[in-house]
Phi, psi and omega in degrees: 000127177262144179261114179266172179299322181295330180271341185288320182297313177296325178295317177297320180295317179295316179298318179296318179298318179295316179297322179294322177294322182283321183225081184301335181290348178269007187307311184298318181291319181294316179296317179297314179297319179297315180295321177296315180296318179296321177296316178295320177297317180296327178281349179084021181298319183287331176291327181289333181283335183268000000 
């Protein structure tokens, strides 16, 4: 199974949600990392690397 860009965002969202439920004090860091990754994915940075 290959992970495409379309599948990566929901996987990141689920992982972030689980981490927030487990460690609520990490909320700011998880949200910031998620937004940065979504922005990079949207700009196509990961497609340029492959």
